[in-house]
């Protein structure tokens, strides 16, 4: 398997400017976005050799140089933007990414026999993100009832077994707006998670020591 970041360039060459524009104009988010979601959203192509992850790698490489391809081979294409280093969180585009988490298996082309396994890229769009990826994943694990060590603290799982089972059964109902089917989750579990990460929202205070849905008071 090639380690050349431009290996999948021919996949994106014909629409390089359009794909760059979709990535750089991705809607602002208040959370880090996994690369697979980004790839699907901007519609990165695939073929029998390369998957969307490799197309994204090529796109990032092109954005870094403002072009891709080779003039001698007559396949050069330009992004239409000045060079941007997307791993620099302070770049002027408002878009950046970092590698975070355990290695994952990424889908390749249908004829590829060598697996692509690496740490995923997480993207930040805009200035609304107020937490690191590790904190974001800790919050997700708490809300869905995954009893795993915290990414930042590396301590024992802090979710009681009964609460974990309730969260696993209820979180989808809650986010689908089916509140009457998950009242304990709404009234007890979500507030319990919010209290654990209350330091992220200094304008929110607790009105009482009893943690319930109505225990919070914005200032």
PDB file of N, CA and C in Angstrom, residues 205-212 214-216:
ATOM      1  N   UNK A 205     -24.776  27.422  36.845  1.00  0.00           N
ATOM      2  CA  UNK A 205     -24.574  27.096  38.246  1.00  0.00           C
ATOM      3  C   UNK A 205     -25.637  26.113  38.717  1.00  0.00           C
ATOM      4  N   UNK A 206     -25.303  25.383  39.780  1.00  0.00           N
ATOM      5  CA  UNK A 206     -26.254  24.472  40.402  1.00  0.00           C
ATOM      6  C   UNK A 206     -27.098  25.229  41.426  1.00  0.00           C
ATOM      7  N   UNK A 207     -28.402  24.996  41.377  1.00  0.00           N
ATOM      8  CA  UNK A 207     -29.295  25.639  42.330  1.00  0.00           C
ATOM      9  C   UNK A 207     -29.452  24.833  43.610  1.00  0.00           C
ATOM     10  N   UNK A 208     -29.109  23.529  43.536  1.00  0.00           N
ATOM     11  CA  UNK A 208     -29.221  22.668  44.709  1.00  0.00           C
ATOM     12  C   UNK A 208     -28.227  21.528  44.589  1.00  0.00           C
ATOM     13  N   UNK A 209     -28.025  20.826  45.686  1.00  0.00           N
ATOM     14  CA  UNK A 209     -27.112  19.681  45.673  1.00  0.00           C
ATOM     15  C   UNK A 209     -27.781  18.423  45.148  1.00  0.00           C
ATOM     16  N   UNK A 210     -29.078  18.478  44.978  1.00  0.00           N
ATOM     17  CA  UNK A 210     -29.816  17.353  44.394  1.00  0.00           C
ATOM     18  C   UNK A 210     -29.795  17.490  42.881  1.00  0.00           C
ATOM     19  N   UNK A 211     -29.175  16.523  42.219  1.00  0.00           N
ATOM     20  CA  UNK A 211     -28.970  16.633  40.781  1.00  0.00           C
ATOM     21  C   UNK A 211     -30.210  16.133  40.043  1.00  0.00           C
ATOM     22  N   UNK A 212     -30.924  17.069  39.491  1.00  0.00           N
ATOM     23  CA  UNK A 212     -32.106  16.773  38.699  1.00  0.00           C
ATOM     24  C   UNK A 212     -32.130  17.680  37.471  1.00  0.00           C
ATOM     25  N   UNK A 214     -33.953  20.135  36.719  1.00  0.00           N
ATOM     26  CA  UNK A 214     -34.158  21.563  36.988  1.00  0.00           C
ATOM     27  C   UNK A 214     -33.169  22.119  38.011  1.00  0.00           C
ATOM     28  N   UNK A 215     -32.033  21.440  38.155  1.00  0.00           N
ATOM     29  CA  UNK A 215     -31.051  21.869  39.158  1.00  0.00           C
ATOM     30  C   UNK A 215     -30.077  22.913  38.661  1.00  0.00           C
ATOM     31  N   UNK A 216     -30.202  23.297  37.396  1.00  0.00           N
ATOM     32  CA  UNK A 216     -29.220  24.195  36.799  1.00  0.00           C
ATOM     33  C   UNK A 216     -29.800  25.577  36.591  1.00  0.00           C
TER      34      UNK A 216
END
